[in-house]
Amino acid sequence: MFSLLTQMIPNSEAHTSPATDAVHGEVLAPAVEHVAHHAEEAFSVTSLITHHLSDAVLWPLQIAGFDMSITKRVVMMWIVSFLMLAIFIPAARFIVRKVYSRPGRFSGAVEMLVGFVRNGIAADTMGKDGKVYVPYLLTLFFFILFSNLLGLFPPMGELVHFVAVQTGMAAPMDAHAPATEAPLALKLWPGITSTGDLSVTGALAGISLLVIFVSGFAFQGIGFIKNIVPKGIPAPLWILMWPLEFIGIFTKAFALAVRLLANMTAGHMLLLVLMGFIFQYQNYGVATASYVGSVGIFMLELLVAFLQAYIFVLLTALFVAGAQHRH
Amino acid sequence: MGLTMPILAEGSINLLAVNPGLLIWTAITFLTVLVVLYFTAWKTIIKAIDERNDRIEADIEKGKEVREKAEALLREYEQKLNTAKEEAHHIMDESRKDAIAQRDKILEDARNEAEKISKRIEAEIEQAKVKALDELEHTAVDMAAKVIEAVFKNAVTADNHRAIAERELKNIKN
């Protein structure tokens, strides 16, 4: 959503003007002129949304004939991973070094979040058995949270590229060129919500499913598969219920994946539409309303980013707890 | 989602489309982060927090224990103090009683002694009186004898015996 202006000018001719690569509103006026000039290629909210919510291959990669291309979401996931390592490894050192003194702001915040996942999620759902799952739940929570939040963060690559173009250090990009030919800065921080794709949320939910099955078998043995039907069900009903309960396990995991995906996509779509109105209508009244509305939605999205990470992890923990004991 | 996806995508998006490559990348990335952070961060953080919690718990437990001990000590001291106070009172009472008894005894003794002394003095006086009377008797007898002797030594006449007696009496008196 931070590169609205670049998309507004679908014409390569427009790129001769420095204003065309503008990322933010300060160069609105010249851009608007361009749009007016190229009225035949009208601004399309649909293409704006499509562009921002769609993944794109940045570096094609085939491994044994299998498409393992590095896409925008893959790069963002790596940035998330890097941030997690950059935050939690030093935090662990801080905490260990000063474990008996008053925690500082940074280690205190990390400790609070770790305590939140540990006590508020693992211990509350699984009790003492939850201890083993804490590292997994922590990683899952922060992986989703950071992915969600980075989706709200401006694509740094685009900002860097904009500055580079302004200072004449880089050539303006061709908006119609394939993403694989995008400038390196854009490829390094493409700015997309990793969790806004079913492949990503599905993979995470799949791992959750695996954990559910593994702990089910670890705690109940092979009986886990039989015990998914609640106790005290008469035999004829049991036959009817077992398939439902069995499919239910997968449904729950699927719901995990879709819930996260839908929440992340819907919020971004709303933001894009609100901001798209500005370019669609080019009217100060609409622009003001859109601005106020999108700031509000952005705040809400920050909450949703946290909430969805929490819900995903909490439900995973609940399903794992459910698999540990017969109910 | 093909290789030729342009920067400015046209058309629609399919939210339920799954890109197997992305799915695998997600799993690889997530599991790598999980493993790395498990060994470099989570394990240490959890261990440190656990140790601290244990220590705080132990400290609280110890604090409780120390407090209980202190309270018990306080009770014990209070009891001891009370006992000591009672004992002191008792000792004071006892001493007072002893002192009174002592005083009474001293007074009694003094009285007895005084009585004894006065009795002895009385006895001595009596004795002296008896002795004096005795002596007086002896003296009187001697005087009488001397008078009689003197009387018989001189010729006693009716005229002079009166003068003789008076003279002898005068001698005795002197």
Coordinates of C-alpha atoms in Angstrom, one line a residue:
Chain A
M1 CA 0.0 0.0 0.0
F2 CA 3.0 2.2 0.2
S3 CA 3.7 2.2 -3.5
L4 CA 0.3 3.4 -4.6
L5 CA 1.8 6.1 -6.9
T6 CA 4.0 3.7 -8.8
Q7 CA 1.0 1.8 -9.8
M8 CA -1.0 4.8 -10.7
I9 CA 1.2 5.4 -13.7
P10 CA 0.9 2.3 -15.7
N11 CA 2.6 3.9 -18.7
S12 CA 6.3 3.5 -19.0
E13 CA 6.6 7.0 -20.6
A14 CA 5.5 8.4 -17.2
H15 CA 8.7 7.1 -15.7
T16 CA 10.7 9.9 -17.2
S17 CA 9.4 12.2 -14.5
P18 CA 11.0 11.8 -11.0
A19 CA 7.6 12.1 -9.4
T20 CA 6.4 8.9 -10.9
D21 CA 8.3 6.7 -8.5
A22 CA 7.1 8.6 -5.5
V23 CA 6.1 6.4 -2.7
H24 CA 4.4 8.9 -0.5
G25 CA 1.9 11.6 -0.8
E26 CA 4.2 14.5 -1.0
V27 CA 4.4 14.3 -4.8
L28 CA 0.7 13.8 -5.2
A29 CA 0.1 16.8 -7.4
P30 CA 2.4 15.9 -10.3
A31 CA 1.3 12.3 -10.1
V32 CA -2.3 13.4 -10.3
E33 CA -1.5 15.4 -13.3
H34 CA 0.0 12.4 -15.0
V35 CA -3.1 10.4 -14.2
A36 CA -5.2 13.1 -15.7
H37 CA -3.0 13.2 -18.7
H38 CA -3.2 9.4 -19.2
A39 CA -6.9 9.3 -18.6
E40 CA -7.3 6.5 -21.0
E41 CA -5.3 4.2 -18.6
A42 CA -7.5 4.8 -15.6
F43 CA -6.4 3.9 -12.1
S44 CA -7.8 0.6 -11.0
V45 CA -8.4 -0.3 -7.4
T46 CA -8.6 -4.0 -8.4
S47 CA -5.1 -4.0 -10.0
L48 CA -3.8 -2.1 -6.9
I49 CA -5.2 -4.8 -4.6
T50 CA -4.1 -7.6 -6.9
H51 CA -0.6 -6.2 -7.0
H52 CA -0.3 -5.9 -3.2
L53 CA -1.8 -9.1 -2.2
S54 CA -0.3 -11.3 -4.8
D55 CA 3.0 -13.1 -4.4
A56 CA 5.5 -12.8 -7.2
V57 CA 8.7 -14.7 -8.0
L58 CA 11.8 -12.7 -7.4
W59 CA 14.4 -15.4 -8.1
P60 CA 13.3 -18.4 -10.1
L61 CA 14.7 -21.6 -8.7
Q62 CA 14.1 -25.2 -9.7
I63 CA 15.2 -28.0 -7.4
A64 CA 15.0 -31.4 -9.0
G65 CA 12.4 -30.1 -11.4
F66 CA 10.3 -28.7 -8.5
D67 CA 9.5 -25.1 -8.5
M68 CA 11.2 -23.7 -5.4
S69 CA 11.3 -20.1 -6.6
I70 CA 12.1 -17.4 -4.1
T71 CA 9.0 -15.2 -4.0
K72 CA 8.2 -12.0 -2.2
R73 CA 6.7 -13.9 0.7
V74 CA 9.7 -16.1 1.0
V75 CA 12.0 -13.1 1.3
M76 CA 9.7 -11.5 3.8
M77 CA 9.7 -14.7 5.8
W78 CA 13.5 -14.6 5.8
I79 CA 13.4 -11.0 7.1
V80 CA 11.0 -12.2 9.8
S81 CA 13.4 -15.0 10.7
F82 CA 16.4 -12.6 10.7
L83 CA 14.5 -10.2 13.0
M84 CA 13.6 -13.0 15.3
L85 CA 17.2 -14.2 15.6
A86 CA 18.4 -10.6 16.0
I87 CA 16.0 -10.0 18.8
F88 CA 15.8 -13.2 20.8
I89 CA 19.4 -14.3 20.8
P90 CA 20.7 -11.1 22.3
A91 CA 17.6 -11.0 24.6
A92 CA 18.5 -14.5 25.9
R93 CA 22.0 -13.3 26.7
F94 CA 20.7 -10.2 28.5
I95 CA 18.2 -12.2 30.5
V96 CA 20.8 -14.8 31.5
R97 CA 23.4 -12.3 32.4
K98 CA 21.1 -10.2 34.6
V99 CA 18.6 -12.9 35.6
Y100 CA 18.4 -11.8 39.3
S101 CA 18.3 -8.0 38.7
R102 CA 15.6 -5.8 37.6
P103 CA 15.1 -6.4 33.8
G104 CA 15.8 -3.6 31.4
R105 CA 13.2 -2.4 28.9
F106 CA 14.2 -4.7 26.1
S107 CA 14.8 -7.9 28.1
G108 CA 11.8 -7.0 30.2
A109 CA 9.5 -6.8 27.2
V110 CA 10.9 -10.1 25.8
E111 CA 10.4 -11.7 29.2
M112 CA 6.9 -10.5 29.3
L113 CA 6.1 -11.9 25.9
V114 CA 7.8 -15.2 26.6
G115 CA 5.9 -15.3 29.9
F116 CA 2.7 -14.6 28.1
V117 CA 3.1 -17.5 25.7
R118 CA 4.4 -19.8 28.5
N119 CA 1.8 -19.1 31.2
G120 CA -1.0 -17.6 29.2
I121 CA -1.0 -20.2 26.5
A122 CA 1.0 -23.3 27.2
A123 CA 0.4 -23.6 31.0
D124 CA -3.2 -22.6 30.8
T125 CA -4.2 -25.1 28.2
M126 CA -1.9 -28.1 29.0
G127 CA -0.7 -27.5 32.5
K128 CA 2.6 -29.2 33.3
D129 CA 2.6 -31.1 30.0
G130 CA 2.8 -27.8 28.2
K131 CA 6.4 -27.2 29.1
V132 CA 7.7 -29.2 26.1
Y133 CA 5.7 -27.2 23.6
V134 CA 6.8 -23.8 24.8
P135 CA 9.7 -23.3 22.4
Y136 CA 7.5 -24.4 19.5
L137 CA 4.6 -22.2 20.6
L138 CA 7.0 -19.2 21.1
T139 CA 8.5 -19.6 17.7
L140 CA 5.0 -20.0 16.1
F141 CA 3.7 -16.9 18.0
F142 CA 6.5 -14.6 17.0
F143 CA 6.8 -16.0 13.5
I144 CA 3.2 -15.1 12.8
L145 CA 3.2 -11.9 14.8
F146 CA 6.3 -10.6 13.0
S147 CA 4.9 -11.6 9.6
N148 CA 1.6 -9.9 10.3
L149 CA 3.3 -6.7 11.5
L150 CA 5.8 -6.6 8.7
G151 CA 2.9 -6.7 6.3
L152 CA 1.8 -3.4 7.8
F153 CA 5.3 -1.9 7.6
P154 CA 6.4 0.0 4.5
P155 CA 8.4 -2.0 2.0
M156 CA 11.8 -0.8 2.8
G157 CA 13.1 -1.9 -0.6
E158 CA 10.7 0.4 -2.3
L159 CA 11.7 3.4 -0.1
V160 CA 15.4 2.7 -0.7
H161 CA 14.8 2.4 -4.5
F162 CA 12.8 5.6 -4.5
V163 CA 15.6 7.5 -2.8
A164 CA 18.1 6.0 -5.2
V165 CA 16.0 7.1 -8.2
Q166 CA 15.7 10.6 -6.7
T167 CA 19.4 10.9 -6.3
G168 CA 20.1 9.5 -9.7
M169 CA 21.8 6.4 -8.4
A170 CA 19.3 4.0 -9.9
A171 CA 17.2 3.9 -13.0
P172 CA 13.4 4.0 -12.6
M173 CA 11.8 0.7 -12.8
D174 CA 9.5 -0.4 -15.5
A175 CA 6.2 -1.2 -13.8
H176 CA 5.3 -3.7 -16.5
A177 CA 8.5 -5.7 -16.3
P178 CA 8.4 -9.1 -14.5
A179 CA 9.1 -8.9 -10.8
T180 CA 12.2 -11.0 -11.4
E181 CA 13.7 -7.9 -13.1
A182 CA 12.8 -5.6 -10.3
P183 CA 15.6 -3.5 -8.7
L184 CA 17.6 -5.4 -6.1
A185 CA 16.4 -3.1 -3.3
L186 CA 12.9 -4.0 -4.0
K187 CA 13.7 -7.7 -4.1
L188 CA 15.5 -7.5 -0.8
W189 CA 12.5 -6.0 1.1
P190 CA 9.5 -6.5 -1.2
G191 CA 7.0 -5.8 1.6
I192 CA 4.2 -8.2 1.6
T193 CA 2.3 -10.1 4.4
S194 CA 3.7 -13.6 4.4
T195 CA 0.8 -14.8 6.4
G196 CA -1.6 -13.5 3.7
D197 CA -1.1 -16.7 1.7
L198 CA -2.7 -20.0 2.2
S199 CA 0.6 -21.7 1.3
V200 CA 2.2 -20.1 4.4
T201 CA -0.6 -20.4 6.8
G202 CA -1.3 -23.9 5.5
A203 CA 2.3 -24.9 6.1
L204 CA 2.1 -23.5 9.7
A205 CA -1.2 -25.2 10.3
G206 CA 0.2 -28.4 8.8
I207 CA 3.0 -28.3 11.4
S208 CA 0.4 -27.7 14.1
L209 CA -1.4 -30.7 12.8
L210 CA 1.7 -32.8 13.0
V211 CA 2.3 -31.6 16.5
I212 CA -1.3 -32.5 17.4
F213 CA -0.9 -36.0 16.0
V214 CA 2.5 -36.6 17.5
S215 CA 1.4 -35.5 21.0
G216 CA -1.8 -37.5 20.7
F217 CA 0.2 -40.7 19.9
A218 CA 2.8 -39.8 22.5
F219 CA 0.3 -39.4 25.3
Q220 CA -2.4 -42.0 24.4
G221 CA -0.5 -44.4 22.1
I222 CA -2.3 -45.9 19.2
G223 CA -5.5 -45.5 21.2
F224 CA -5.5 -41.8 20.3
I225 CA -7.1 -42.6 17.0
K226 CA -9.9 -44.5 18.7
N227 CA -10.2 -42.0 21.5
I228 CA -11.0 -39.0 19.4
V229 CA -14.7 -39.8 20.0
P230 CA -15.8 -38.6 23.4
K231 CA -16.3 -41.2 26.1
G232 CA -19.7 -42.9 26.7
I233 CA -20.9 -42.9 23.1
P234 CA -23.0 -45.9 22.1
A235 CA -21.5 -48.1 19.4
P236 CA -23.8 -47.2 16.6
L237 CA -23.3 -43.5 17.2
W238 CA -19.6 -44.1 17.6
I239 CA -19.4 -45.5 14.1
L240 CA -21.1 -42.4 12.8
M241 CA -19.1 -40.0 14.9
W242 CA -15.6 -41.3 14.4
P243 CA -15.2 -40.2 10.8
L244 CA -16.6 -36.8 11.8
E245 CA -14.2 -36.4 14.6
F246 CA -11.3 -37.6 12.5
I247 CA -12.1 -35.2 9.7
G248 CA -12.6 -32.6 12.5
I249 CA -8.9 -32.7 13.4
F250 CA -8.1 -31.7 9.8
T251 CA -10.9 -29.2 9.7
K252 CA -9.6 -27.5 12.8
A253 CA -6.1 -27.1 11.2
F254 CA -7.6 -25.9 8.0
A255 CA -9.7 -23.4 9.9
L256 CA -6.5 -22.2 11.6
A257 CA -4.9 -21.6 8.2
V258 CA -7.9 -19.9 6.6
R259 CA -8.6 -17.7 9.7
L260 CA -5.2 -16.2 9.6
L261 CA -5.1 -15.8 5.9
A262 CA -8.5 -14.2 5.8
N263 CA -7.8 -11.8 8.6
M264 CA -4.6 -10.7 7.1
T265 CA -6.0 -10.3 3.6
A266 CA -9.2 -8.6 4.6
G267 CA -7.5 -5.9 6.6
H268 CA -5.0 -5.1 3.9
M269 CA -7.7 -5.1 1.3
L270 CA -9.7 -2.6 3.3
L271 CA -6.7 -0.4 3.7
L272 CA -5.9 -0.6 0.0
V273 CA -9.5 0.2 -1.0
L274 CA -9.6 3.2 1.4
M275 CA -6.3 4.5 0.0
G276 CA -7.3 3.6 -3.5
F277 CA -10.3 5.9 -3.2
I278 CA -7.9 8.9 -3.0
F279 CA -6.6 8.0 -6.5
Q280 CA -9.9 7.0 -7.8
Y281 CA -11.7 10.2 -6.9
Q282 CA -8.9 12.7 -6.6
N283 CA -10.9 14.9 -4.3
Y284 CA -9.8 16.5 -1.1
G285 CA -12.9 15.5 0.8
V286 CA -12.5 11.9 -0.2
A287 CA -8.8 12.0 0.5
T288 CA -9.3 13.4 4.0
A289 CA -12.0 10.8 4.8
S290 CA -9.8 8.0 3.3
Y291 CA -6.8 9.2 5.3
V292 CA -8.7 9.3 8.6
G293 CA -10.4 6.0 7.8
S294 CA -7.2 4.2 6.9
V295 CA -5.3 5.5 9.9
G296 CA -8.1 4.0 12.1
I297 CA -8.1 0.7 10.2
F298 CA -4.3 0.6 10.4
M299 CA -4.5 0.8 14.2
L300 CA -7.1 -1.9 14.1
E301 CA -4.8 -4.0 11.9
L302 CA -2.0 -3.7 14.5
L303 CA -4.4 -5.2 17.0
V304 CA -5.5 -7.8 14.6
A305 CA -1.9 -8.7 13.8
F306 CA -1.3 -9.5 17.5
L307 CA -4.7 -11.1 18.0
Q308 CA -4.4 -13.5 15.1
A309 CA -1.0 -14.6 16.2
Y310 CA -2.4 -15.2 19.7
I311 CA -5.5 -17.0 18.4
F312 CA -3.4 -19.3 16.1
V313 CA -1.1 -20.3 18.9
L314 CA -3.8 -20.6 21.5
L315 CA -5.9 -22.8 19.3
T316 CA -2.9 -24.9 18.4
A317 CA -2.2 -25.3 22.1
L318 CA -5.8 -26.2 22.8
F319 CA -5.9 -28.8 20.1
V320 CA -2.7 -30.3 21.3
A321 CA -4.1 -30.4 24.9
G322 CA -7.2 -32.0 23.5
A323 CA -5.1 -34.7 21.8
Q324 CA -3.2 -35.5 25.0
H325 CA -6.1 -36.8 27.1
R326 CA -9.3 -38.5 26.2
H327 CA -12.3 -36.3 26.9
Chain B
M1 CA 1.4 -16.8 -9.6
G2 CA 3.6 -17.8 -12.4
L3 CA 7.1 -16.8 -13.2
T4 CA 6.1 -14.0 -15.4
M5 CA 4.0 -12.2 -12.8
P6 CA 4.6 -8.5 -13.5
I7 CA 5.2 -6.0 -10.8
L8 CA 1.9 -4.5 -11.7
A9 CA -0.3 -7.5 -11.7
E10 CA -3.5 -7.5 -13.6
G11 CA -6.5 -9.7 -13.1
S12 CA -7.8 -11.2 -9.9
I13 CA -6.3 -13.0 -7.0
N14 CA -7.1 -16.5 -5.9
L15 CA -6.9 -16.5 -2.1
L16 CA -7.2 -20.3 -1.9
A17 CA -4.4 -21.0 -4.4
V18 CA -1.5 -22.9 -2.9
N19 CA 2.0 -22.6 -4.1
P20 CA 3.8 -25.8 -3.1
G21 CA 7.2 -24.2 -3.3
L22 CA 6.1 -21.4 -0.9
L23 CA 4.6 -24.0 1.4
I24 CA 7.9 -25.9 1.5
W25 CA 9.9 -22.7 2.0
T26 CA 7.6 -21.8 4.9
A27 CA 8.1 -25.2 6.6
I28 CA 11.9 -25.0 6.0
T29 CA 12.1 -21.5 7.3
F30 CA 9.9 -22.0 10.3
L31 CA 11.6 -25.2 11.4
T32 CA 15.0 -23.7 11.0
V33 CA 14.1 -20.7 13.1
L34 CA 12.5 -23.1 15.6
V35 CA 15.7 -25.2 15.9
V36 CA 18.1 -22.2 16.0
L37 CA 16.1 -20.3 18.5
Y38 CA 15.5 -23.4 20.6
F39 CA 19.2 -23.8 21.2
T40 CA 20.2 -20.1 21.3
A41 CA 17.3 -18.4 22.9
W42 CA 14.2 -20.3 24.2
K43 CA 16.1 -22.9 26.2
T44 CA 18.3 -20.3 27.9
I45 CA 15.4 -17.8 28.5
I46 CA 13.1 -20.5 29.9
K47 CA 15.9 -22.0 32.1
A48 CA 16.8 -18.6 33.4
I49 CA 13.2 -17.6 34.2
D50 CA 12.6 -21.0 35.8
E51 CA 15.7 -20.7 38.0
R52 CA 14.7 -17.2 39.0
N53 CA 11.1 -18.3 39.8
D54 CA 12.5 -21.2 41.8
R55 CA 14.8 -18.9 43.7
I56 CA 12.0 -16.4 44.3
E57 CA 9.8 -19.2 45.5
A58 CA 12.6 -20.5 47.8
D59 CA 13.2 -17.0 49.1
I60 CA 9.5 -16.5 49.9
E61 CA 9.4 -19.9 51.6
K62 CA 12.6 -19.0 53.5
G63 CA 11.2 -15.6 54.4
K64 CA 8.1 -17.3 55.8
E65 CA 10.2 -19.7 57.8
V66 CA 12.4 -17.0 59.2
R67 CA 9.3 -15.0 60.1
E68 CA 7.7 -17.9 61.9
K69 CA 11.0 -18.5 63.7
A70 CA 11.2 -14.9 64.7
E71 CA 7.6 -14.9 65.9
A72 CA 8.3 -18.0 67.9
L73 CA 11.4 -16.4 69.4
L74 CA 9.4 -13.3 70.2
R75 CA 6.8 -15.4 71.9
E76 CA 9.4 -17.2 73.8
Y77 CA 11.1 -14.0 74.9
E78 CA 7.9 -12.5 75.9
Q79 CA 7.1 -15.5 78.0
K80 CA 10.6 -15.4 79.5
L81 CA 10.2 -11.8 80.2
N82 CA 6.8 -12.4 81.9
T83 CA 8.3 -15.2 84.0
A84 CA 11.2 -13.0 84.9
K85 CA 8.8 -10.2 85.9
E86 CA 6.8 -12.6 88.0
E87 CA 10.0 -13.9 89.5
A88 CA 11.2 -10.4 90.3
H89 CA 7.9 -9.6 91.9
H90 CA 8.1 -12.8 93.9
I91 CA 11.7 -12.0 94.9
M92 CA 10.7 -8.5 95.9
D93 CA 7.7 -9.8 97.9
E94 CA 9.9 -12.3 99.5
S95 CA 12.6 -9.8 100.3
R96 CA 10.0 -7.4 101.7
K97 CA 8.6 -10.2 103.9
D98 CA 12.2 -11.2 104.9
A99 CA 13.0 -7.6 105.7
I100 CA 9.8 -7.2 107.7
A101 CA 10.6 -10.4 109.5
Q102 CA 14.1 -9.2 110.1
R103 CA 13.0 -5.9 111.4
D104 CA 10.5 -7.5 113.7
K105 CA 13.1 -9.9 114.9
I106 CA 15.6 -7.1 115.5
L107 CA 12.9 -5.1 117.3
E108 CA 12.0 -8.1 119.3
D109 CA 15.6 -8.9 120.2
A110 CA 16.2 -5.3 121.1
R111 CA 13.1 -5.3 123.3
N112 CA 14.2 -8.5 124.9
E113 CA 17.7 -7.2 125.4
A114 CA 16.3 -4.0 126.9
E115 CA 14.1 -5.9 129.1
K116 CA 16.9 -8.2 130.1
I117 CA 19.1 -5.2 130.9
S118 CA 16.4 -3.4 132.9
K119 CA 15.8 -6.6 134.8
R120 CA 19.4 -7.0 135.5
I121 CA 19.7 -3.5 136.6
E122 CA 16.6 -3.9 138.8
A123 CA 18.2 -7.0 140.3
E124 CA 21.5 -5.2 140.9
I125 CA 19.6 -2.3 142.5
E126 CA 17.8 -4.8 144.7
Q127 CA 21.0 -6.5 145.5
A128 CA 22.6 -3.2 146.3
K129 CA 19.6 -2.2 148.5
V130 CA 19.8 -5.5 150.3
K131 CA 23.5 -5.1 150.7
A132 CA 23.1 -1.5 151.9
L133 CA 20.4 -2.5 154.4
D134 CA 22.6 -5.3 155.5
E135 CA 25.5 -3.0 156.0
L136 CA 23.3 -0.4 157.7
E137 CA 22.1 -3.2 160.0
H138 CA 25.6 -4.1 160.8
T139 CA 26.6 -0.5 161.3
A140 CA 23.6 0.0 163.6
V141 CA 24.4 -3.0 165.6
D142 CA 28.0 -1.9 165.9
M143 CA 27.0 1.5 166.9
A144 CA 24.6 0.1 169.4
A145 CA 27.3 -2.1 170.7
K146 CA 29.7 0.8 170.9
V147 CA 27.1 2.9 172.6
I148 CA 26.4 0.2 175.0
E149 CA 30.1 -0.4 175.6
A150 CA 30.7 3.3 176.2
V151 CA 27.7 3.5 178.5
F152 CA 28.9 0.5 180.4
K153 CA 32.5 1.9 180.5
N154 CA 31.4 5.1 182.2
A155 CA 29.4 5.2 185.4
V156 CA 26.1 5.6 184.3
T157 CA 24.1 8.0 186.3
A158 CA 20.8 9.3 185.8
D159 CA 22.2 12.7 184.9
N160 CA 25.0 11.8 182.6
H161 CA 23.7 8.8 180.7
R162 CA 21.6 11.1 178.6
A163 CA 24.6 13.3 177.8
I164 CA 26.7 10.2 177.1
A165 CA 24.2 8.8 174.7
E166 CA 23.9 12.1 172.9
R167 CA 27.6 12.5 172.7
E168 CA 28.1 9.0 171.3
L169 CA 25.3 9.5 168.9
K170 CA 27.1 12.6 167.8
N171 CA 30.3 10.6 167.3
I172 CA 28.6 8.1 165.3
K173 CA 26.9 10.7 163.2
N174 CA 30.3 12.2 162.4

